[in-house]
Short mmCIF file of C-alpha atoms in Angstrom, two decimals:
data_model
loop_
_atom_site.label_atom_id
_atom_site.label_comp_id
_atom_site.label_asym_id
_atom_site.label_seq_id
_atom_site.Cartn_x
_atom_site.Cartn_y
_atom_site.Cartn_z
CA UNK A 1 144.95 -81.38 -150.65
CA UNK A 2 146.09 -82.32 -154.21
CA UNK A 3 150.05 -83.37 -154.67
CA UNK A 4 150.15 -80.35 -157.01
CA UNK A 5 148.59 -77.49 -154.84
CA UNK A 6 150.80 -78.96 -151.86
CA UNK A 7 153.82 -78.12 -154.13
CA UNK A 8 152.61 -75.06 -155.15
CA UNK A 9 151.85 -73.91 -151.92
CA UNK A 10 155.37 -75.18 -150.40
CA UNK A 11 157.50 -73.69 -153.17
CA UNK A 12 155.35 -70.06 -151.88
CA UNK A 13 155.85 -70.06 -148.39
CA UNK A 14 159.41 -71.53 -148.68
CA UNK A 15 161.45 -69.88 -151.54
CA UNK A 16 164.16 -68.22 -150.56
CA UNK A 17 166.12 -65.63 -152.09
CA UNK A 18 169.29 -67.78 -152.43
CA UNK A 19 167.58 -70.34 -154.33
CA UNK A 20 167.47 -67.99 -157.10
CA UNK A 21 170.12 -68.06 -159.56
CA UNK A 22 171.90 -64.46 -160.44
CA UNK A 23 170.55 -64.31 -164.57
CA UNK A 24 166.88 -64.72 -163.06
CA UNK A 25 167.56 -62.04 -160.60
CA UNK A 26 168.76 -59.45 -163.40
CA UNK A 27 165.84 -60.67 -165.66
CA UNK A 28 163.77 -59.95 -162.58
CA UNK A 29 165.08 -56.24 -162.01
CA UNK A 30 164.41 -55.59 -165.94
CA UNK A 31 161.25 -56.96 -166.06
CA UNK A 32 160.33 -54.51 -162.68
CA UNK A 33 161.15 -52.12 -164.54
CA UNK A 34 159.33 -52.38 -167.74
CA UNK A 35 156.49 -52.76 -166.27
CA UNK A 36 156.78 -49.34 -164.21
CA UNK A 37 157.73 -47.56 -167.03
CA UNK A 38 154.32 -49.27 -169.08
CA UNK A 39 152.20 -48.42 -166.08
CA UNK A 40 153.51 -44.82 -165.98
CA UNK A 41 152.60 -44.04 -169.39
CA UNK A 42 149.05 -46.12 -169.12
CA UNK A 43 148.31 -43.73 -165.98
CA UNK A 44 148.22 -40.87 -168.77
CA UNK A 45 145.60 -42.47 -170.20
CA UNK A 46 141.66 -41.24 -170.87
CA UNK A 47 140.43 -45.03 -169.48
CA UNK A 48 142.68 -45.29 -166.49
CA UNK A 49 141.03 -42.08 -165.37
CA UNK A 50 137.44 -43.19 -165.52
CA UNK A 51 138.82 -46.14 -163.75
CA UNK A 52 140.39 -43.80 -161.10
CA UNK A 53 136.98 -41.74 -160.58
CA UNK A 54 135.21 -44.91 -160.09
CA UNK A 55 137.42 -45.77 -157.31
CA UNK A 56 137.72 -42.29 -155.65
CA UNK A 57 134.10 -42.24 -155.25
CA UNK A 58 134.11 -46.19 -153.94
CA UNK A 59 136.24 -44.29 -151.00
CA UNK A 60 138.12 -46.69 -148.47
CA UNK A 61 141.51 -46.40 -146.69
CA UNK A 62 144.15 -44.34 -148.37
CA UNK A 63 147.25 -46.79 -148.02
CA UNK A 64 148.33 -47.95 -151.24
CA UNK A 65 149.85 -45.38 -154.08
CA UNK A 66 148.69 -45.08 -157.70
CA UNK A 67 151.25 -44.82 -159.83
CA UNK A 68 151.50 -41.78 -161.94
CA UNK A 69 149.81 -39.80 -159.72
CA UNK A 70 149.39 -38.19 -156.25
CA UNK A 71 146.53 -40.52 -155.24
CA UNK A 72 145.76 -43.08 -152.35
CA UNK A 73 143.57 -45.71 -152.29
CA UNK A 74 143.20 -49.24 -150.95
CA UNK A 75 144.86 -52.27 -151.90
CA UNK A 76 142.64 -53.85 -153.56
CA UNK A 77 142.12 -50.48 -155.96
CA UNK A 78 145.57 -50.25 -156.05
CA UNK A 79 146.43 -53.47 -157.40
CA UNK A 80 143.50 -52.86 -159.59
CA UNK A 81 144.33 -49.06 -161.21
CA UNK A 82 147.86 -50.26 -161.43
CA UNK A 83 147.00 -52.99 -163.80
CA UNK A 84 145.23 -51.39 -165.76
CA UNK A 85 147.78 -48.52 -166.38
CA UNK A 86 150.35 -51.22 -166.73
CA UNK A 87 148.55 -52.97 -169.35
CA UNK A 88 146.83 -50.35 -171.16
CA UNK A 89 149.25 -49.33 -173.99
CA UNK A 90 150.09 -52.81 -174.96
CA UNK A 91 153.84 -51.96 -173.59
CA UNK A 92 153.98 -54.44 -170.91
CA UNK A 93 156.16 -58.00 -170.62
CA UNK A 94 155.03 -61.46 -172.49
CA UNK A 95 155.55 -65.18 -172.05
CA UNK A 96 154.00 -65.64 -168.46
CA UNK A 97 150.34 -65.91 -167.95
CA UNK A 98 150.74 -63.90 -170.56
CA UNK A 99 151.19 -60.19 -168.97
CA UNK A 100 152.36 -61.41 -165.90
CA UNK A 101 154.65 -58.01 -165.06
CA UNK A 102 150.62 -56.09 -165.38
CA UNK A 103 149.12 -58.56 -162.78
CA UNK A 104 152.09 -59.62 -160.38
CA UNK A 105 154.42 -56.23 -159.83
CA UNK A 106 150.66 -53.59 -158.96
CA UNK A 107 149.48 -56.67 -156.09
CA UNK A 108 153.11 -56.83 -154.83
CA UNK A 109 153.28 -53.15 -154.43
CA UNK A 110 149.66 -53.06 -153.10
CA UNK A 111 150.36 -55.92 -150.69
CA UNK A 112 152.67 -53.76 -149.08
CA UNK A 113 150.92 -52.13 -146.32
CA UNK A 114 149.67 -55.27 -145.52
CA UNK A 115 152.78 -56.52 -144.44
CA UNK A 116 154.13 -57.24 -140.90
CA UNK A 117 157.71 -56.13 -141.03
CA UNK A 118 159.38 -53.66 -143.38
CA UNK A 119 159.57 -55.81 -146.85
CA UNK A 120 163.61 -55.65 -148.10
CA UNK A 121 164.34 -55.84 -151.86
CA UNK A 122 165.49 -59.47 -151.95
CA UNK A 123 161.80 -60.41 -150.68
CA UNK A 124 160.52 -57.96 -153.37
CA UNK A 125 162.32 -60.01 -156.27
CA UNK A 126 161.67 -63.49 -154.41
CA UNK A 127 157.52 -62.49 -154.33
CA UNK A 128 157.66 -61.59 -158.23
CA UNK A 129 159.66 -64.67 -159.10
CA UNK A 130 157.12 -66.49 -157.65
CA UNK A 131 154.34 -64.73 -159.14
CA UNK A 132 155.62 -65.36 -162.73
CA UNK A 133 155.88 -68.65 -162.10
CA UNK A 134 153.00 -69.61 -160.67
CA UNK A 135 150.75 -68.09 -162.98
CA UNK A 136 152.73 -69.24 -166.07
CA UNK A 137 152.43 -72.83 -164.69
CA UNK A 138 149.07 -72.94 -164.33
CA UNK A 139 148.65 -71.40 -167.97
CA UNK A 140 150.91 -74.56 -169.58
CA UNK A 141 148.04 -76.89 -167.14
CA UNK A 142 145.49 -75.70 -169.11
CA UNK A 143 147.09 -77.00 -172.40
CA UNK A 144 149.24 -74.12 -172.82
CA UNK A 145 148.52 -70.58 -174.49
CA UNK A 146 147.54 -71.54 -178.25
CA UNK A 147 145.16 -73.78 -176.65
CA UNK A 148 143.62 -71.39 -173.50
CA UNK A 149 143.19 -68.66 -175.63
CA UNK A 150 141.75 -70.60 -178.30
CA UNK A 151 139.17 -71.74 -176.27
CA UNK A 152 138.08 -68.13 -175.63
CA UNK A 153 140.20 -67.31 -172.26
CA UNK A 154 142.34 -64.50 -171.75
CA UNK A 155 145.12 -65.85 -169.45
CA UNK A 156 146.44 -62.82 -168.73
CA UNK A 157 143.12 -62.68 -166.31
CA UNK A 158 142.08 -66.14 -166.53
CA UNK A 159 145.33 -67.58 -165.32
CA UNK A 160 147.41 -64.40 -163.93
CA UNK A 161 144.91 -64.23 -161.12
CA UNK A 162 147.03 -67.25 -159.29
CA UNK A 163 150.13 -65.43 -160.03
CA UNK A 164 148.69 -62.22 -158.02
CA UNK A 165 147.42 -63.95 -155.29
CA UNK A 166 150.98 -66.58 -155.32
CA UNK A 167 153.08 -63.22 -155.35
CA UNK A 168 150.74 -61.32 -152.62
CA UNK A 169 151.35 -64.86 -150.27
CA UNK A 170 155.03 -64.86 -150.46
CA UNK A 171 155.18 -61.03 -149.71
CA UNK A 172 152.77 -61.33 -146.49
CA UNK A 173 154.68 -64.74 -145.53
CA UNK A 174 151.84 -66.78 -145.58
CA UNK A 175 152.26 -70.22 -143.99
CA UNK A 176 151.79 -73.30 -146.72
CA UNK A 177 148.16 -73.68 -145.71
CA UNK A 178 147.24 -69.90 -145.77
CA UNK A 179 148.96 -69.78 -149.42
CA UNK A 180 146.89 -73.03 -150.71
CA UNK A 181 143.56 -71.62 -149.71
CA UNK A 182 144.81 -68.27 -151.76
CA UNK A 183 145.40 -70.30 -154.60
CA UNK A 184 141.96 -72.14 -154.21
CA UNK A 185 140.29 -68.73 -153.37
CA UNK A 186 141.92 -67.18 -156.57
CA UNK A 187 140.70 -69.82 -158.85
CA UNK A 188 136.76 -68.97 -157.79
CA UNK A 189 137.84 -65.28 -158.81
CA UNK A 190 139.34 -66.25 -162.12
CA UNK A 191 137.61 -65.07 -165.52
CA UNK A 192 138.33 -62.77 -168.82
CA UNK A 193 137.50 -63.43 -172.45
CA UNK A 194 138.15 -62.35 -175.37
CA UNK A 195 135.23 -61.33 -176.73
CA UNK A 196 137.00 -57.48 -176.94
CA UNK A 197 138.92 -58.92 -180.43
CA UNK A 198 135.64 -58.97 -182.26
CA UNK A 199 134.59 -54.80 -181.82
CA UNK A 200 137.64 -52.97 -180.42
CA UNK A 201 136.17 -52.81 -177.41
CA UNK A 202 138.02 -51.85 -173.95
CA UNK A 203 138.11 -54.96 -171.24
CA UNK A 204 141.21 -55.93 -172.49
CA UNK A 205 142.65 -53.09 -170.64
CA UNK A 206 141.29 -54.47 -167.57
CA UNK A 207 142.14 -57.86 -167.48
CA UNK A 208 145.69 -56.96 -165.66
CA UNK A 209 144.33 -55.15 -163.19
CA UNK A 210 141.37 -57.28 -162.25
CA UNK A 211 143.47 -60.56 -162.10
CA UNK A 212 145.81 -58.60 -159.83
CA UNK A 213 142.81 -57.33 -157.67
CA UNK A 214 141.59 -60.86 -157.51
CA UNK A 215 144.84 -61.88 -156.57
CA UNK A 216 145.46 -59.72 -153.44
CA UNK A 217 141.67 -59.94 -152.49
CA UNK A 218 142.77 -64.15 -152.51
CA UNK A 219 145.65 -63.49 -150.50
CA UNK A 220 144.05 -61.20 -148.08
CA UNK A 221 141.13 -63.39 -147.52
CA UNK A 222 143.50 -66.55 -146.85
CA UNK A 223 145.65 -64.29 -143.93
CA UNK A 224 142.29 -64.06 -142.74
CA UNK A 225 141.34 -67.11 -142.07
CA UNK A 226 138.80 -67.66 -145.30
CA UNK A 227 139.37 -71.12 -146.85
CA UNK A 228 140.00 -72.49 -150.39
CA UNK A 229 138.50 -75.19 -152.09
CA UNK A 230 141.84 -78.35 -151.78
CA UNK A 231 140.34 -79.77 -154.92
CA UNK A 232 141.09 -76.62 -157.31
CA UNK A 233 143.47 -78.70 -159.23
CA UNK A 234 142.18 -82.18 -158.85
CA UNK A 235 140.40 -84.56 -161.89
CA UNK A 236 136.94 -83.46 -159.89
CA UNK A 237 133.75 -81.61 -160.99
CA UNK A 238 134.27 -78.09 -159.81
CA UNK A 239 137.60 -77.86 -159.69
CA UNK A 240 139.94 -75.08 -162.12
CA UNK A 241 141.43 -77.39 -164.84
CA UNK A 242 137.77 -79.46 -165.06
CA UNK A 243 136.22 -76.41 -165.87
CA UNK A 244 138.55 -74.05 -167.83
CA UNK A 245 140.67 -76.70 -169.40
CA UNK A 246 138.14 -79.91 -169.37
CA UNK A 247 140.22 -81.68 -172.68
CA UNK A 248 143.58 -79.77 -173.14
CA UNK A 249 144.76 -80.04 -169.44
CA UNK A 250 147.93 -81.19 -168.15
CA UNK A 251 148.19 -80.93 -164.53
CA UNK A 252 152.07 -82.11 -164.31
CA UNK A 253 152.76 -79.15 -165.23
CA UNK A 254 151.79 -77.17 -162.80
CA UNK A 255 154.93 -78.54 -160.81
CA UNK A 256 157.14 -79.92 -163.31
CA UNK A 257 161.19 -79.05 -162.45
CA UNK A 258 159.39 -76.65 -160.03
CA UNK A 259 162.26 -74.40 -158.28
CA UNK A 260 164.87 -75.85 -161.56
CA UNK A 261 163.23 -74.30 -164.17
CA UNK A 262 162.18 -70.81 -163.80
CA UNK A 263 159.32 -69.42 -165.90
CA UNK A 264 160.27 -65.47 -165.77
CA UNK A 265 163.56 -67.06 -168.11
CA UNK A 266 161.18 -67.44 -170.78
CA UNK A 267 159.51 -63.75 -170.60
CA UNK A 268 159.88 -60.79 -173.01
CA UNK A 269 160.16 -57.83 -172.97
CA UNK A 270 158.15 -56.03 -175.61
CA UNK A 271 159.62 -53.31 -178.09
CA UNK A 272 156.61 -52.25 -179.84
CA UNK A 273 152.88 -50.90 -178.48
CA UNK A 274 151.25 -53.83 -180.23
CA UNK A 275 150.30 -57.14 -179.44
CA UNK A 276 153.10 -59.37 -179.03
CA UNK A 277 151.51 -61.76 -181.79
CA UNK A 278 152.77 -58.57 -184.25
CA UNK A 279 156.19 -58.49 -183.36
CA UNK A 280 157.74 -60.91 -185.97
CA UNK A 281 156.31 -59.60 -188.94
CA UNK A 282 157.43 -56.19 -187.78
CA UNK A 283 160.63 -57.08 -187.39
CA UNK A 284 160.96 -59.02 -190.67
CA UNK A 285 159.08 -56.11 -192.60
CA UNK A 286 161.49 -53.67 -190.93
CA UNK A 287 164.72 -56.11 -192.39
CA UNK A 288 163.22 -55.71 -195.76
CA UNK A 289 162.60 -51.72 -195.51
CA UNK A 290 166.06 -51.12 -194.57
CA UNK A 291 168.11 -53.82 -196.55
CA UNK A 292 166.46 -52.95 -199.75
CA UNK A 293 166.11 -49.11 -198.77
CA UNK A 294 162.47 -49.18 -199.84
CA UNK A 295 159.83 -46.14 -199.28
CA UNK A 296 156.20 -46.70 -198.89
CA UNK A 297 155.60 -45.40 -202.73
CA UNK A 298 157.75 -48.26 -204.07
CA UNK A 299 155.54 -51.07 -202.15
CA UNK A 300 152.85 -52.78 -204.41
CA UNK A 301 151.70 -55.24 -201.64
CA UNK A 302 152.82 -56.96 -198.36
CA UNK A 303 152.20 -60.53 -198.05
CA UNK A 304 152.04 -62.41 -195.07
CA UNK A 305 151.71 -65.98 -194.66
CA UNK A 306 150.59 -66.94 -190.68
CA UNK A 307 148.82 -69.49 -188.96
CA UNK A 308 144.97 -69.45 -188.25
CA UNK A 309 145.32 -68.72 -185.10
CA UNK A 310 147.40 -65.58 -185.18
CA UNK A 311 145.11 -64.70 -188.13
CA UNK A 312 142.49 -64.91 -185.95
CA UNK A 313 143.72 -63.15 -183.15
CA UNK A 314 145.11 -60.39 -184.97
CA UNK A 315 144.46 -60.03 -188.84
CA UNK A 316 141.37 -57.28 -187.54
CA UNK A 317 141.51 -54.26 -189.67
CA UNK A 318 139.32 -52.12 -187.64
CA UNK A 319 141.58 -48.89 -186.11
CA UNK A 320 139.12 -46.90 -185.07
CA UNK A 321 139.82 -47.46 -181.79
CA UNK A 322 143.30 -48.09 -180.07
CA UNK A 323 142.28 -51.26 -178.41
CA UNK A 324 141.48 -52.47 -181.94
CA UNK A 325 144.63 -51.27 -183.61
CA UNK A 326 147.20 -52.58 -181.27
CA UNK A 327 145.78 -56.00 -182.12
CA UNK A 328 145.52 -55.63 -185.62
CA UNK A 329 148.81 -57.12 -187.76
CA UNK A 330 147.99 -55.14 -191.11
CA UNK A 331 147.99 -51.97 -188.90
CA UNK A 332 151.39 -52.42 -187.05
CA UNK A 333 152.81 -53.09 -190.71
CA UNK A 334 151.49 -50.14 -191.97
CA UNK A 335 152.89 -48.11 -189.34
CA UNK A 336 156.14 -49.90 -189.21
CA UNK A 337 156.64 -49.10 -192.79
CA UNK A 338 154.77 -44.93 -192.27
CA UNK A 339 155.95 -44.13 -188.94
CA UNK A 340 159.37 -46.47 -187.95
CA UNK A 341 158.94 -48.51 -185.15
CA UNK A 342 155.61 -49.03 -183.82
CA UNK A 343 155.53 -47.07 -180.54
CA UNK A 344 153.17 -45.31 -178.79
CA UNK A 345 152.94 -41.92 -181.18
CA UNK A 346 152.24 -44.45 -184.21
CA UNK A 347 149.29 -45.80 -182.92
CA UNK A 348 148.03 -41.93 -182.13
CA UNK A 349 144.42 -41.45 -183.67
CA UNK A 350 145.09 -38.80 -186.73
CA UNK A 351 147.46 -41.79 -187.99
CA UNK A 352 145.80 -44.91 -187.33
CA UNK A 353 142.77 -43.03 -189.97
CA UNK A 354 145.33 -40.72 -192.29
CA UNK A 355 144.37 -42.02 -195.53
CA UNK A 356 147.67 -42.60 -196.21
CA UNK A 357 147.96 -45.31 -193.20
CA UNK A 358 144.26 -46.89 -194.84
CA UNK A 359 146.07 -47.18 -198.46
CA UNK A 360 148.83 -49.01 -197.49
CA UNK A 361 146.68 -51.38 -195.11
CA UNK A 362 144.53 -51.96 -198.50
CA UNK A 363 148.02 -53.28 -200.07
CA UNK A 364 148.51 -55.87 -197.27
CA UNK A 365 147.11 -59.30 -197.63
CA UNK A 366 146.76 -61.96 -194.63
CA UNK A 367 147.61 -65.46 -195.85
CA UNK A 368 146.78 -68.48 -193.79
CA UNK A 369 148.96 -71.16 -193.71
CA UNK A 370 147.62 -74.30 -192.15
CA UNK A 371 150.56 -76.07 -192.29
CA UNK A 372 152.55 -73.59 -189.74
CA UNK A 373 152.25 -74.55 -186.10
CA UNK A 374 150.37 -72.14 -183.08
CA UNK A 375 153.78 -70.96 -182.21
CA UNK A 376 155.00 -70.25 -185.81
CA UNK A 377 156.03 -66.55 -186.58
CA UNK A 378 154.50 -65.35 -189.83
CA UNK A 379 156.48 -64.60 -193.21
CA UNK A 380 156.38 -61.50 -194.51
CA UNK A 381 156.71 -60.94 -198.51
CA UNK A 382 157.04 -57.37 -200.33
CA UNK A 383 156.26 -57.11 -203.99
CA UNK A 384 157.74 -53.77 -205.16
CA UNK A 385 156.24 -51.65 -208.07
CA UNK A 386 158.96 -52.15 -209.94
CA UNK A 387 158.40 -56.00 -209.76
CA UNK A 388 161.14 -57.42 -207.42
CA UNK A 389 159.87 -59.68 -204.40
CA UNK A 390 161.75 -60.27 -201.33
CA UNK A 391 160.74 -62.43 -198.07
CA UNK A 392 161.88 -62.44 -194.70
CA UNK A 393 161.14 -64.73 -191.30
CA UNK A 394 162.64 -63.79 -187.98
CA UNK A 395 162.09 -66.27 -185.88
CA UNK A 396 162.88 -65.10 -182.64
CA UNK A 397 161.60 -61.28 -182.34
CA UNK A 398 163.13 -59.24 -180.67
CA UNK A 399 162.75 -58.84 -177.01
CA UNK A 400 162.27 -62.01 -176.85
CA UNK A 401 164.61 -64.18 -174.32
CA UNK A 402 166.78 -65.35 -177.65
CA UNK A 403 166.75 -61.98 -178.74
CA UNK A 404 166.77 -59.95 -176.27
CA UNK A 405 166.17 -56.17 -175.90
CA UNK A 406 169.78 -54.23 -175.01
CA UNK A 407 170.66 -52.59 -171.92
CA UNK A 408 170.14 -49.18 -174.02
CA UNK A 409 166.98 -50.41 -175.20
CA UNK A 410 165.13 -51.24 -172.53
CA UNK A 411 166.50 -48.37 -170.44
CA UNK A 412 165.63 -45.47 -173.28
CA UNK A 413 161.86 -47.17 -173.27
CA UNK A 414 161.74 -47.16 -169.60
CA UNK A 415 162.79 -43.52 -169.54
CA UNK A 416 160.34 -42.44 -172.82
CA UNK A 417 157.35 -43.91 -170.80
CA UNK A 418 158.36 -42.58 -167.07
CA UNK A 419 158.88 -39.08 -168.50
CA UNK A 420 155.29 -38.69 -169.94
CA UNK A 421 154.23 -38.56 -166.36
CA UNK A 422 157.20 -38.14 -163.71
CA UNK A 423 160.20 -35.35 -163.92
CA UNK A 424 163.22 -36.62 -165.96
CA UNK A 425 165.16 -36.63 -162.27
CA UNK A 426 162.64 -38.52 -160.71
CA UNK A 427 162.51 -41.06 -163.28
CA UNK A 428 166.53 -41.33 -163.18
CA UNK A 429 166.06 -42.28 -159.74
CA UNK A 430 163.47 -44.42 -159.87
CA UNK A 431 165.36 -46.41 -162.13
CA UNK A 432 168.48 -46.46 -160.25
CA UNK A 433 166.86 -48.00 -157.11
CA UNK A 434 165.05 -50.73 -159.29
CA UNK A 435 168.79 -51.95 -160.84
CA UNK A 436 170.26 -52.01 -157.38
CA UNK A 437 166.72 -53.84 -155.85
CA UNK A 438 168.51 -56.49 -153.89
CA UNK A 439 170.70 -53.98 -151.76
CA UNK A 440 167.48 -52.21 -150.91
CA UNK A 441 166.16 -52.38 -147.25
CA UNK A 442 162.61 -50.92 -147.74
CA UNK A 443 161.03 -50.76 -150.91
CA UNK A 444 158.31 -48.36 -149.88
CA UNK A 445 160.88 -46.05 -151.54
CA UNK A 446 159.62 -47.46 -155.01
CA UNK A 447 156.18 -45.90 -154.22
CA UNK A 448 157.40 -42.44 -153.58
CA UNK A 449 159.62 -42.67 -156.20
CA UNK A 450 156.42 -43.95 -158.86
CA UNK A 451 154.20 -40.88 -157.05
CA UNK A 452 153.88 -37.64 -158.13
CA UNK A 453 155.11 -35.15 -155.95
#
């Protein structure tokens, strides 16, 4: 067994809930639940019902809830139907693997039947920690995100997989042998492109929920007995980094300051239904709106200077179809300055095609900038009619760790995304329990609580 996956498997069977400092713990809670609130609203959706119909008539054990609704199904399904709910309105967290709260919180939850003893709160938080971390690590040994996706990978699937099946081991207190096979097993199960960017198309909304499958499937398999390769992070043909990373990997980074430096810290927590890549410009182009008071008749053009690879990844134009728009930049402008902030009811179909929305997305112009950096947030520039020009860069968008969403914030998303499915009450509750997680002895009281009753 590699130094690395010895670590790795080590810092899963052996973290304990007082290792963790108190910030990561509140991050922890908020991040829980964000991404119930996301998969709550995604269970409302036309796509997560197909899914659900495919696995009603797969049949298998009814012991693991979906969310939303008053359905059982197995784990595996679970983990599966969960993440795709929680990742299909674009409303879940960034900065992990990259949607780690999609893949880690629906195999923790699914896990949970699996379990030998009641699971307490204080093991819930200690599993997810772990799951964020482990699949953001392995993301930053492939070379990072600029350079994973680049090469055609969605982490989210390609990488969150190890974070599943990491956060599945520490929940069904796997020994440090059991939890390096699930690693190695996970790896073999690892995938996800993203081909989807090119036609709008829908696996995007999978990704989430397959890595988590994968990821409890990993888990299970290692309880069981099945083995993982001990070379899946070694400099060997075969192994993960060789053959998903073969020139940007960095392997000391899988365990670099491992248990010192904690990777949910560097998460966000995402304001807007759009892909996170968006985010900047919409907050700069919202500065500019409301500083200078403009309307959409006084705007001659919006500008916006990026780098290639954000232009790449999101300066699409097609909005015919919701996967489409949420990725496009020139939309989320568009809506930002038509609609207010881009939630879920601007990216609704009868205003993603009002010609009104297609106008204004004729009057913004992509700009690459070669010069910025990967990681560079884009400038935005509005010319006026009556011939003034003003520019704005934010930096740090919000929700992100510098600039982070309030208290208020997150809690009136949460509640806007729980109430499209469960009973204002319900969803008052639900959030209670998840703010006072730690204190909680059994947390199959989350899964009534995200049921329909």
């Amino acid at each position: 067994m590699s130094n690395e996956l010895a670590q790795l498997a080590t810092f899963i069977a052996e973290t304990a809930f007082a290792q963790l400092p108190t910030p990561l713990i509140e991050r922890a809670k908020r991040h829980l639940l964000d991404t119930f609130g996301a998969a709550l609203a995604g269970s409302d959706s036309d796509i997560w019902r197909r899914c659900a119909e495919l696995a009603a008539a797969e049949g298998g054990t009814a012991e693991a809830a979906l969310w939303g609704s008053n359905q059982q199904v197995n784990a595996r399904q679970a983990a599966w139907l969960n993440g795709v709910a929680a990742h299909m309105y674009e409303l879940d967290d960034t900065g992990g693997c990259d949607h780690s709260g999609a893949v880690v919180v629906p195999a923790l939850l699914a896990v949970l039947p699996h379990c030998a003893q009641p699971v307490n709160g204080e093991a819930l938080i200690v599993a997810m920690v772990i799951g964020y971390e482990v699949g953001r690590r392995v993301l930053e040994a492939c070379g990072g995100y600029s350079a994973h996706n680049s090469a055609g990978w969605h982490s989210t699937a390609s990488c969150g997989v190890f974070g599943a099946a990491a956060a599945a081991a520490s929940l069904m207190q796997l020994n440090i042998a059991e939890c390096a096979s699930a690693l190695g097993i996970a790896a073999s199960f690892s995938g996800g492109l993203w081909g989807f960017i090119h036609d709008g198309s829908q696996t995007k909304k999978l990704h989430a929920g397959r890595a988590a499958e994968a990821g409890v499937q990993a888990a299970l398999l290692a309880r069981a007995g099945i083995s993982g390769p001990e070379a899946v992070f070694s400099d060997r043909w075969g192994s993960f980094l060789n053959t998903f990373a073969p020139t940007t990997q960095n392997p000391a980074a899988l365990v670099s300051d491992l248990g010192a430096v904690w990777k949910l810290a560097r998460c966000s927590i995402k304001p807007y239904a759009s892909c996170r890549g968006t985010h900047a410009a919409i907050d700069a182009l919202g500065i500019l709106l409301e500083r200078h008071q403009l309307v959409t008749r006084d705007i001659r053009c919006i500008r916006v200077r990026l780098n290639p690879f954000l232009l790449e990844m999101c300066g699409g134009r097609e909005v015919a179809s919701l996967a489409a728009a949420q990725m496009s930049l020139p939309y989320a402008l568009a809506a930002r300055a038509l609609y207010g902030a881009p939630g879920l009811d601007a990216y609704a179909e009868a205003r993603r095609l009002s010609p009104e929305t297609q106008s204004l997305m004729q009057r913004i112009v992509l700009e690459p900038d070669p010069s910025q950096s990967n990681d560079e947030e884009p400038r935005v520039l509005v010319e006026t009619e009556q011939g003034a020009r003003w520019q704005q860069h934010v930096p740090v968008p919000s929700g992100a760790p510098g600039n982070p969403l309030s208290d208020a914030a997150l809690f009136a998303k949460f509640q806007l995304l729980a109430r499209r499915v469960l009973p204002e009450a319900q969803a008052q509750a639900l959030q209670l329990q998840v703010l006072e997680l730690e204190q909680c002895a059994d947390v199959t009281g989350l899964t009534d609580l995200l049921r329909l009753r």
